[in-house]
Short mmCIF file of C-alpha atoms and ligand atoms in Angstrom, two decimals:
data_model
loop_
_atom_site.label_atom_id
_atom_site.label_comp_id
_atom_site.label_asym_id
_atom_site.label_seq_id
_atom_site.Cartn_x
_atom_site.Cartn_y
_atom_site.Cartn_z
CA MET A 1 -26.40 4.61 44.10
CA ARG A 2 -29.79 3.79 42.79
CA SER A 3 -31.28 7.25 43.26
CA ARG A 4 -28.22 9.06 41.90
CA LEU A 5 -28.27 6.89 38.83
CA ALA A 6 -31.96 7.53 38.33
CA ARG A 7 -31.47 11.28 38.53
CA ALA A 8 -28.64 11.17 36.02
CA THR A 9 -30.81 9.20 33.60
CA LEU A 10 -33.54 11.82 33.90
CA CYS A 11 -31.11 14.62 33.11
CA ILE A 12 -29.87 12.82 30.01
CA ALA A 13 -33.45 12.18 28.93
CA ALA A 14 -34.35 15.83 29.43
CA LEU A 15 -31.27 16.96 27.50
CA ALA A 16 -32.07 14.61 24.63
CA VAL A 17 -35.56 16.05 24.32
CA ALA A 18 -34.21 19.60 24.33
CA VAL A 19 -31.67 18.80 21.60
CA CYS A 20 -34.29 16.95 19.57
CA VAL A 21 -36.90 19.66 19.71
CA GLY A 22 -34.58 22.64 19.59
CA THR A 23 -32.15 22.18 16.68
CA ALA A 24 -33.10 19.02 14.83
CA ALA A 25 -31.23 19.68 11.59
CA ALA A 26 -28.06 21.44 12.78
CA ALA A 27 -27.35 18.93 15.54
CA THR A 28 -26.93 16.09 13.06
CA PHE A 29 -23.66 17.41 11.55
CA THR A 30 -20.54 16.30 13.43
CA PRO A 31 -16.78 16.41 12.69
CA GLY A 32 -15.22 13.41 10.96
CA SER A 33 -12.61 11.67 13.12
CA PRO A 34 -8.96 12.71 12.61
CA GLY A 35 -7.77 9.08 12.37
CA LEU A 36 -9.06 5.57 11.72
CA GLY A 37 -7.51 3.98 14.79
CA ASP A 38 -4.98 1.71 13.08
CA PRO A 39 -3.04 -0.10 15.84
CA MET A 40 0.29 1.10 14.39
CA PHE A 41 -0.66 4.46 12.84
CA PRO A 42 -3.83 5.63 14.64
CA ASN A 43 -3.92 9.06 12.96
CA ALA A 44 -3.45 7.75 9.41
CA GLY A 45 -6.59 8.32 7.39
CA ASN A 46 -9.72 10.11 8.54
CA GLY A 47 -13.32 9.27 9.31
CA GLY A 48 -16.62 10.35 7.82
CA TYR A 49 -16.01 10.05 4.09
CA ASP A 50 -14.77 7.76 1.36
CA VAL A 51 -12.61 9.02 -1.54
CA GLN A 52 -13.50 7.95 -5.09
CA SER A 53 -10.80 9.78 -7.03
CA TYR A 54 -7.71 11.96 -6.81
CA ASN A 55 -6.81 14.27 -9.68
CA LEU A 56 -3.28 15.54 -9.05
CA THR A 57 -1.62 18.30 -11.06
CA LEU A 58 2.00 18.65 -9.97
CA ASP A 59 4.85 20.89 -11.10
CA TYR A 60 8.34 20.13 -9.78
CA THR A 61 11.62 21.98 -10.12
CA PRO A 62 14.49 19.68 -9.10
CA SER A 63 17.10 22.48 -8.86
CA THR A 64 15.16 24.19 -6.05
CA ASN A 65 13.23 21.14 -4.73
CA GLN A 66 9.98 23.07 -5.04
CA LEU A 67 6.69 21.32 -5.69
CA SER A 68 3.45 23.08 -6.50
CA GLY A 69 0.28 21.05 -6.68
CA LYS A 70 -3.40 21.19 -7.32
CA SER A 71 -5.40 18.31 -5.94
CA VAL A 72 -9.04 17.68 -6.79
CA ILE A 73 -10.51 15.04 -4.51
CA THR A 74 -13.96 13.56 -5.12
CA ALA A 75 -15.42 11.84 -2.06
CA THR A 76 -18.71 10.70 -0.54
CA ALA A 77 -19.71 11.60 3.01
CA THR A 78 -20.41 8.53 5.15
CA GLN A 79 -21.80 10.64 7.99
CA ALA A 80 -23.33 14.12 8.15
CA LEU A 81 -20.12 16.19 8.34
CA SER A 82 -19.63 19.59 9.92
CA SER A 83 -15.89 19.29 9.20
CA PHE A 84 -13.44 16.63 8.05
CA ASP A 85 -9.70 16.00 8.02
CA LEU A 86 -7.23 15.31 5.24
CA ASP A 87 -3.62 14.22 5.70
CA LEU A 88 -0.97 16.65 4.42
CA ARG A 89 2.51 17.43 5.77
CA GLY A 90 3.93 20.91 5.23
CA PHE A 91 3.25 23.16 2.21
CA ALA A 92 1.51 26.52 2.10
CA ILE A 93 -2.12 26.23 1.01
CA SER A 94 -3.17 29.14 -1.20
CA ARG A 95 -6.73 28.03 -1.92
CA LEU A 96 -9.09 25.42 -0.53
CA LEU A 97 -12.60 24.91 -1.94
CA VAL A 98 -15.37 22.47 -1.09
CA ASN A 99 -17.92 22.14 -3.89
CA GLY A 100 -16.47 25.28 -5.46
CA ARG A 101 -16.85 27.48 -2.37
CA ALA A 102 -13.99 28.68 -0.18
CA ALA A 103 -13.76 26.59 3.00
CA ALA A 104 -12.09 27.37 6.33
CA PHE A 105 -9.17 25.16 7.34
CA THR A 106 -6.68 24.68 10.15
CA ARG A 107 -3.39 22.76 10.39
CA ASP A 108 -2.04 20.96 13.47
CA GLY A 109 1.64 21.17 12.50
CA GLY A 110 1.68 17.42 11.83
CA GLN A 111 -0.37 15.76 9.12
CA GLU A 112 -3.89 16.80 10.10
CA LEU A 113 -5.57 19.35 7.85
CA THR A 114 -9.06 20.12 9.18
CA VAL A 115 -11.53 21.49 6.64
CA THR A 116 -14.78 23.23 7.60
CA PRO A 117 -17.07 23.76 4.59
CA LYS A 118 -19.48 26.73 4.49
CA SER A 119 -22.36 24.35 5.15
CA GLY A 120 -22.53 20.78 6.45
CA LEU A 121 -22.23 17.82 4.09
CA GLN A 122 -25.18 15.40 4.23
CA SER A 123 -24.38 11.73 4.66
CA GLY A 124 -24.34 9.92 1.31
CA THR A 125 -23.66 13.02 -0.79
CA ARG A 126 -20.69 13.39 -3.08
CA PHE A 127 -18.42 16.40 -2.61
CA VAL A 128 -15.36 17.83 -4.31
CA VAL A 129 -12.36 19.32 -2.52
CA THR A 130 -9.91 21.48 -4.47
CA ILE A 131 -6.57 22.36 -2.86
CA ASP A 132 -3.78 24.52 -4.29
CA TYR A 133 -0.53 24.09 -2.39
CA ALA A 134 3.20 24.73 -2.81
CA GLY A 135 6.47 24.32 -0.97
CA THR A 136 9.28 21.89 -0.26
CA PRO A 137 7.99 18.31 -0.12
CA ALA A 138 8.92 16.35 2.99
CA VAL A 139 11.11 13.32 3.49
CA VAL A 140 9.39 11.28 6.20
CA THR A 141 11.44 9.18 8.63
CA ASP A 142 9.55 6.14 9.89
CA PRO A 143 9.64 4.61 13.37
CA ASP A 144 12.08 2.01 11.94
CA GLU A 145 14.26 4.91 10.66
CA SER A 146 13.73 4.20 6.97
CA ILE A 147 12.97 7.20 4.75
CA GLU A 148 10.05 7.73 2.39
CA GLY A 149 7.91 10.38 0.76
CA TRP A 150 9.37 12.72 -1.85
CA ILE A 151 13.08 11.83 -1.78
CA PRO A 152 15.31 14.10 -3.93
CA THR A 153 17.86 12.36 -6.17
CA GLU A 154 20.69 13.72 -8.34
CA ASP A 155 18.30 14.36 -11.24
CA GLY A 156 14.80 14.38 -9.75
CA ALA A 157 12.98 12.52 -6.99
CA PHE A 158 12.31 8.93 -5.88
CA VAL A 159 8.73 8.83 -4.62
CA VAL A 160 7.63 5.96 -2.35
CA ASN A 161 5.19 6.04 0.57
CA GLU A 162 4.85 2.86 2.58
CA PRO A 163 3.39 3.29 5.09
CA GLN A 164 3.01 7.06 5.64
CA GLY A 165 4.84 9.06 2.96
CA SER A 166 1.90 10.11 0.76
CA PRO A 167 0.91 13.23 2.77
CA ALA A 168 4.46 14.46 2.09
CA TRP A 169 3.42 15.28 -1.49
CA TYR A 170 -0.37 15.20 -1.83
CA PRO A 171 -3.37 15.72 0.45
CA CYS A 172 -5.22 12.45 0.98
CA ASN A 173 -7.17 10.10 3.19
CA ASP A 174 -4.00 8.19 4.00
CA ASN A 175 -5.28 4.77 4.99
CA PRO A 176 -5.01 1.57 2.92
CA ARG A 177 -8.73 0.82 3.31
CA ASP A 178 -9.79 3.91 1.31
CA LYS A 179 -8.80 3.00 -2.24
CA ALA A 180 -9.50 5.37 -5.13
CA THR A 181 -8.65 6.00 -8.78
CA PHE A 182 -5.89 8.47 -9.67
CA ASP A 183 -5.16 10.91 -12.49
CA PHE A 184 -1.73 12.55 -12.63
CA ALA A 185 -0.41 15.47 -14.69
CA ILE A 186 3.22 16.02 -13.70
CA THR A 187 5.23 18.88 -15.18
CA VAL A 188 9.04 18.72 -15.15
CA PRO A 189 11.86 20.46 -17.04
CA ASP A 190 12.26 19.19 -20.62
CA GLY A 191 14.53 16.16 -20.75
CA LEU A 192 13.18 14.62 -17.55
CA THR A 193 10.60 11.84 -17.39
CA ALA A 194 7.83 11.81 -14.78
CA LEU A 195 6.43 8.38 -13.99
CA ALA A 196 3.21 7.56 -12.21
CA ASN A 197 0.81 4.65 -11.84
CA GLY A 198 -1.34 3.21 -14.62
CA VAL A 199 -1.22 4.02 -18.33
CA LEU A 200 0.52 6.89 -20.09
CA VAL A 201 -2.11 9.20 -21.60
CA SER A 202 0.16 11.88 -23.09
CA ASN A 203 3.39 13.80 -22.77
CA ALA A 204 3.70 17.23 -24.29
CA SER A 205 6.37 19.92 -24.14
CA SER A 206 5.76 23.65 -23.86
CA ALA A 207 8.01 26.55 -22.88
CA GLY A 208 10.84 24.32 -21.70
CA LYS A 209 8.69 22.01 -19.61
CA THR A 210 7.09 18.62 -20.29
CA THR A 211 3.81 17.47 -18.78
CA TRP A 212 3.39 13.71 -18.30
CA VAL A 213 -0.21 12.54 -17.91
CA TRP A 214 -0.87 9.13 -16.34
CA LYS A 215 -4.14 7.44 -15.43
CA GLU A 216 -4.66 4.70 -12.83
CA SER A 217 -8.27 3.61 -13.32
CA ASP A 218 -8.11 0.62 -10.97
CA PRO A 219 -8.61 1.15 -7.22
CA MET A 220 -5.36 2.03 -5.46
CA ALA A 221 -4.35 2.59 -1.83
CA THR A 222 -2.77 5.99 -1.22
CA TYR A 223 0.64 4.56 -0.18
CA LEU A 224 0.98 2.83 -3.57
CA ALA A 225 0.98 6.06 -5.59
CA THR A 226 4.24 7.24 -7.14
CA ALA A 227 5.55 10.24 -9.07
CA THR A 228 9.20 9.27 -9.41
CA LEU A 229 10.91 11.58 -11.89
CA GLY A 230 14.34 12.25 -13.34
CA ARG A 231 16.41 11.18 -16.34
CA PHE A 232 15.08 7.82 -17.55
CA ASP A 233 15.20 5.63 -20.64
CA LEU A 234 11.54 4.66 -20.95
CA THR A 235 10.71 1.51 -22.94
CA ILE A 236 7.05 1.02 -23.79
CA SER A 237 5.99 -2.44 -24.93
CA LYS A 238 3.30 -5.01 -24.13
CA VAL A 239 2.95 -7.94 -21.77
CA GLY A 240 0.08 -9.96 -23.19
CA ASN A 241 -2.51 -7.31 -24.00
CA ILE A 242 -1.49 -4.72 -21.44
CA PRO A 243 1.02 -1.88 -21.83
CA SER A 244 4.36 -2.25 -20.10
CA TYR A 245 6.49 0.73 -19.04
CA VAL A 246 10.06 0.02 -17.99
CA ALA A 247 12.05 3.12 -17.00
CA VAL A 248 15.76 2.86 -16.23
CA ASP A 249 18.10 5.61 -15.10
CA PRO A 250 20.64 5.91 -17.96
CA GLN A 251 23.50 5.99 -15.41
CA LEU A 252 22.83 2.31 -14.65
CA ALA A 253 24.00 -0.75 -16.55
CA LYS A 254 20.60 -2.28 -17.20
CA GLY A 255 21.68 -5.93 -17.44
CA GLN A 256 19.33 -8.77 -18.35
CA VAL A 257 17.17 -9.14 -15.25
CA LEU A 258 14.33 -6.87 -16.42
CA ASP A 259 13.86 -9.17 -19.43
CA LYS A 260 12.31 -11.61 -16.93
CA LEU A 261 9.40 -9.26 -16.21
CA PRO A 262 6.93 -10.64 -18.82
CA GLU A 263 7.61 -14.24 -17.85
CA ALA A 264 7.20 -13.49 -14.13
CA VAL A 265 3.87 -11.71 -14.73
CA GLN A 266 2.66 -14.62 -16.84
CA PHE A 267 3.80 -17.22 -14.29
CA TYR A 268 2.09 -15.49 -11.36
CA SER A 269 -1.04 -15.00 -13.48
CA SER A 270 -1.09 -18.76 -14.02
CA ILE A 271 -1.08 -19.55 -10.30
CA TYR A 272 -2.74 -16.48 -8.68
CA GLY A 273 -5.31 -15.65 -11.39
CA PRO A 274 -5.28 -12.88 -14.01
CA TYR A 275 -2.94 -9.92 -13.47
CA PRO A 276 -5.15 -7.38 -11.61
CA PHE A 277 -4.24 -4.10 -13.33
CA ASN A 278 -4.26 -2.50 -16.78
CA ALA A 279 -0.57 -1.62 -16.91
CA VAL A 280 2.67 -3.21 -15.77
CA GLY A 281 6.27 -2.07 -15.56
CA ALA A 282 9.20 -1.06 -13.40
CA ILE A 283 11.04 2.11 -12.37
CA VAL A 284 14.76 1.59 -11.86
CA ASP A 285 16.42 4.68 -10.42
CA SER A 286 19.88 5.48 -9.12
CA ALA A 287 19.02 6.06 -5.45
CA LYS A 288 20.83 3.32 -3.54
CA PHE A 289 20.78 5.35 -0.33
CA VAL A 290 17.02 4.72 -0.06
CA GLY A 291 17.83 1.11 0.73
CA TYR A 292 14.64 -0.67 -0.33
CA SER A 293 12.31 -1.31 -3.25
CA LEU A 294 8.56 -0.74 -3.19
CA GLU A 295 5.62 -2.32 -4.99
CA THR A 296 4.10 0.99 -6.20
CA GLN A 297 1.03 -0.11 -8.16
CA THR A 298 1.70 -1.14 -11.80
CA LYS A 299 5.32 0.11 -11.60
CA PRO A 300 7.45 -1.06 -8.67
CA ASN A 301 10.19 1.41 -7.70
CA PHE A 302 13.74 0.04 -7.42
CA PRO A 303 16.59 2.24 -6.07
CA ALA A 304 19.10 0.22 -8.15
CA VAL A 305 18.96 -2.55 -10.78
CA PRO A 306 17.20 -5.37 -8.89
CA ASP A 307 18.33 -8.95 -8.69
CA GLU A 308 15.85 -11.54 -9.95
CA ALA A 309 14.43 -12.36 -6.50
CA THR A 310 13.73 -8.68 -5.78
CA LEU A 311 12.13 -8.17 -9.19
CA VAL A 312 9.72 -11.09 -8.79
CA HIS A 313 9.05 -10.24 -5.13
CA GLU A 314 7.80 -6.79 -6.09
CA LEU A 315 5.81 -8.06 -9.09
CA SER A 316 4.03 -10.64 -6.93
CA HIS A 317 2.87 -7.80 -4.67
CA SER A 318 0.57 -6.80 -7.56
CA TRP A 319 -1.67 -9.62 -6.31
CA PHE A 320 -0.76 -9.57 -2.60
CA GLY A 321 -0.46 -6.01 -1.31
CA ASP A 322 -1.69 -3.91 -4.23
CA SER A 323 -4.88 -5.74 -5.25
CA VAL A 324 -5.50 -7.66 -2.00
CA THR A 325 -4.53 -5.13 0.65
CA LEU A 326 -4.39 -5.27 4.42
CA THR A 327 -7.02 -3.41 6.43
CA GLU A 328 -4.66 -2.71 9.34
CA TRP A 329 -0.86 -2.54 9.24
CA PRO A 330 -0.20 -5.34 11.80
CA ASP A 331 -1.41 -7.77 9.09
CA ILE A 332 1.58 -6.88 6.87
CA TRP A 333 2.63 -10.57 6.68
CA LEU A 334 -0.32 -10.92 4.24
CA HIS A 335 1.83 -8.82 1.87
CA GLU A 336 5.41 -9.75 2.75
CA GLY A 337 4.93 -13.42 3.60
CA PHE A 338 3.12 -13.95 0.30
CA ALA A 339 5.77 -12.03 -1.67
CA THR A 340 8.56 -14.01 0.02
CA TRP A 341 6.84 -17.31 -0.78
CA SER A 342 6.35 -15.98 -4.33
CA GLU A 343 10.16 -15.68 -4.63
CA TRP A 344 10.45 -19.33 -3.61
CA ILE A 345 7.79 -20.65 -5.98
CA TRP A 346 9.44 -18.66 -8.81
CA SER A 347 12.74 -20.34 -7.97
CA GLU A 348 10.97 -23.73 -8.02
CA HIS A 349 9.34 -22.86 -11.36
CA GLU A 350 12.72 -21.90 -12.83
CA GLY A 351 14.18 -25.28 -11.87
CA ASN A 352 16.28 -23.87 -9.04
CA LYS A 353 15.75 -24.55 -5.32
CA THR A 354 12.18 -25.60 -4.49
CA ALA A 355 10.02 -23.77 -1.97
CA ALA A 356 10.28 -26.86 0.27
CA GLN A 357 14.09 -26.63 0.11
CA ARG A 358 14.00 -22.92 0.95
CA PHE A 359 11.75 -23.67 3.91
CA LYS A 360 13.98 -26.50 5.18
CA GLN A 361 17.11 -24.40 4.83
CA LEU A 362 15.64 -21.65 7.02
CA TYR A 363 14.09 -24.07 9.50
CA ASP A 364 17.29 -26.09 9.98
CA SER A 365 19.70 -23.16 10.11
CA HIS A 366 17.83 -21.25 12.84
CA PRO A 367 17.63 -23.07 16.20
CA ALA A 368 14.90 -22.22 18.70
CA SER A 369 17.46 -20.15 20.60
CA ASP A 370 17.64 -17.73 17.64
CA THR A 371 14.89 -15.52 19.03
CA VAL A 372 15.69 -12.70 16.61
CA PHE A 373 14.83 -14.94 13.66
CA TRP A 374 11.72 -16.51 15.23
CA GLY A 375 10.23 -13.62 17.15
CA PRO A 376 8.02 -11.78 17.43
CA ALA A 377 5.52 -13.96 15.58
CA PRO A 378 4.41 -12.37 12.29
CA ALA A 379 0.80 -11.54 13.20
CA ARG A 380 1.30 -10.73 16.86
CA PHE A 381 2.90 -7.28 17.22
CA THR A 382 1.69 -3.68 16.91
CA ASP A 383 4.97 -1.75 17.37
CA PRO A 384 5.35 0.35 14.18
CA ALA A 385 9.16 0.18 14.50
CA LEU A 386 8.79 -3.56 13.75
CA LEU A 387 6.52 -3.13 10.71
CA PHE A 388 9.09 -4.64 8.35
CA ASN A 389 10.55 -7.08 10.86
CA GLY A 390 12.23 -10.14 9.33
CA THR A 391 9.54 -12.46 10.67
CA VAL A 392 6.82 -11.03 8.42
CA TYR A 393 8.99 -12.06 5.47
CA ASP A 394 10.67 -15.33 6.51
CA ARG A 395 8.15 -16.79 8.96
CA GLY A 396 5.37 -15.38 6.77
CA GLY A 397 6.70 -17.26 3.74
CA MET A 398 7.38 -20.36 5.85
CA THR A 399 3.77 -20.25 7.09
CA LEU A 400 2.55 -20.63 3.53
CA GLU A 401 4.99 -23.41 2.64
CA ALA A 402 4.10 -25.29 5.87
CA LEU A 403 0.42 -24.87 4.97
CA ARG A 404 1.11 -26.20 1.47
CA GLU A 405 2.66 -29.34 2.98
CA LYS A 406 -0.18 -29.72 5.46
CA ILE A 407 -3.16 -29.41 3.09
CA GLY A 408 -1.52 -30.62 -0.13
CA ASP A 409 -0.80 -28.91 -3.44
CA PRO A 410 -4.28 -29.06 -5.06
CA THR A 411 -6.04 -27.48 -2.05
CA PHE A 412 -3.22 -25.01 -1.36
CA PHE A 413 -3.00 -23.66 -4.91
CA ARG A 414 -6.80 -23.38 -5.10
CA LEU A 415 -6.77 -21.52 -1.79
CA ILE A 416 -4.25 -18.84 -2.78
CA ARG A 417 -5.89 -18.35 -6.15
CA ASP A 418 -9.30 -17.96 -4.48
CA TRP A 419 -7.80 -15.58 -1.91
CA ALA A 420 -6.48 -13.35 -4.71
CA THR A 421 -9.65 -13.59 -6.79
CA GLN A 422 -12.33 -13.24 -4.11
CA ASN A 423 -10.60 -10.25 -2.52
CA ARG A 424 -9.49 -8.49 -5.71
CA TYR A 425 -9.17 -4.70 -5.08
CA GLY A 426 -10.35 -5.30 -1.50
CA ASN A 427 -9.05 -5.13 2.06
CA VAL A 428 -8.43 -8.19 4.21
CA ALA A 429 -7.42 -9.42 7.66
CA THR A 430 -5.50 -12.48 8.87
CA GLN A 431 -8.66 -14.06 10.32
CA GLN A 432 -10.27 -14.02 6.86
CA PHE A 433 -7.33 -15.96 5.44
CA ILE A 434 -7.53 -18.50 8.25
CA ALA A 435 -11.29 -18.89 7.70
CA LEU A 436 -10.84 -19.44 3.95
CA ALA A 437 -8.03 -21.97 4.53
CA GLU A 438 -10.26 -23.91 6.95
CA ARG A 439 -13.22 -23.80 4.57
CA GLU A 440 -11.26 -24.96 1.54
CA SER A 441 -9.32 -27.67 3.37
CA GLY A 442 -12.25 -28.79 5.52
CA ARG A 443 -9.89 -28.85 8.51
CA ASP A 444 -9.57 -27.10 11.85
CA LEU A 445 -6.30 -25.19 11.45
CA THR A 446 -6.35 -23.31 14.78
CA ALA A 447 -3.27 -25.03 16.19
CA PHE A 448 -1.43 -24.69 12.88
CA PHE A 449 -1.91 -20.92 12.60
CA ASP A 450 -1.31 -20.39 16.33
CA ALA A 451 2.09 -22.06 15.99
CA TRP A 452 3.06 -20.20 12.81
CA LEU A 453 1.51 -16.75 13.16
CA PHE A 454 0.83 -16.00 16.81
CA GLU A 455 3.36 -17.78 19.07
CA ASP A 456 6.83 -16.25 19.31
CA ALA A 457 8.70 -19.56 19.71
CA LYS A 458 10.02 -21.67 16.83
CA PRO A 459 7.15 -23.91 15.70
CA THR A 460 7.90 -27.56 16.46
CA THR A 461 4.58 -29.30 15.80
CA TRP A 462 1.85 -28.09 13.50
ZN1 ZN B 501 7.68 -6.83 -0.16
#
């Protein structure tokens, strides 16, 4: 064993010298990885670069469900790259440039688009990718059988992406840890409204088509982008100093619930810290078949007129999900548990049931034998079919209310405000929340979080 090992070491040493002496510069460029190794979606996102901005120019014809797009992506190499991947499903690519020069590319039939520039990209340098593409955008079916991506409706499309719908309509580094700014110019037939994240810059009509220009200048994860379009009544107003855009499909009876939006934003600002973005709003479409709402940044998408709990749930995600975002998908309770608890504290604020009453109701009505309600524990599973399992909502929310009772209101409210403030626009993990809770309370909370987040059984002592 000893001699064989020694010989192998020599060979490696000799090889290293040869590589070093022979081709010093060329050998340093390597391909970026095709995924980032997320436990649920290992191929989502790509290695070797970091995106700063997406500039998307889209033109959509609802009658034929054809989308043509031009995407200009500005990124910085984080390693010396011989090639790199983007995520894009379907479409024919008519032109692909890196720094203005035609680049070779291959597709794998799934979402990997591998780009090989004419020359390698040095680590630390900024580069620009331009992609012209066209075709029928995809509807993606998730492991839990929900649909997302570019979903055609009667008069346009409902566009939501959590967790993996974005590559169905634009090329991207589809991982929540690579946030970027976004510019959108979306062209639709006159009479339709195209909605996207951030503030409305302009809308102008020419030759029977209207181009809607939106700008999201705050960092945004790719799955939070939207381009929902169709017939909408768009109301532009202000909440505090920021513009508010509320778009409602004219087929729907709007009701009163959306009038609560300013008050909900102001209430959450008072407990979680200032609203994180420079626009607010809501998109209410007629697309019930989609079956869920989504906290698309600055403008949550609703497939029907929401009830009050759904409205405030999605708005609270502005702080927990959109601004403070998970690093890996198995930490989704950091979004959904917080948004569920946000529903409860809103109810308490409105003089209805308190969060403690909501907690007790759930705790008392689900015996330990109800393993569907209690398991698997919210921070313990990596099966993507369970991403939106009930436990990340109910047990996630109960975890926070139990923590509130354990450490007391002053410490608890300081903790969640600090969590939102210190991690603004960032990416987080469960262990960071536990560490902050222990620091702020001055207590060892290992047993508490084990019982609530990691053990499948109904917590009995904590
Ligand atoms: Zn949610």
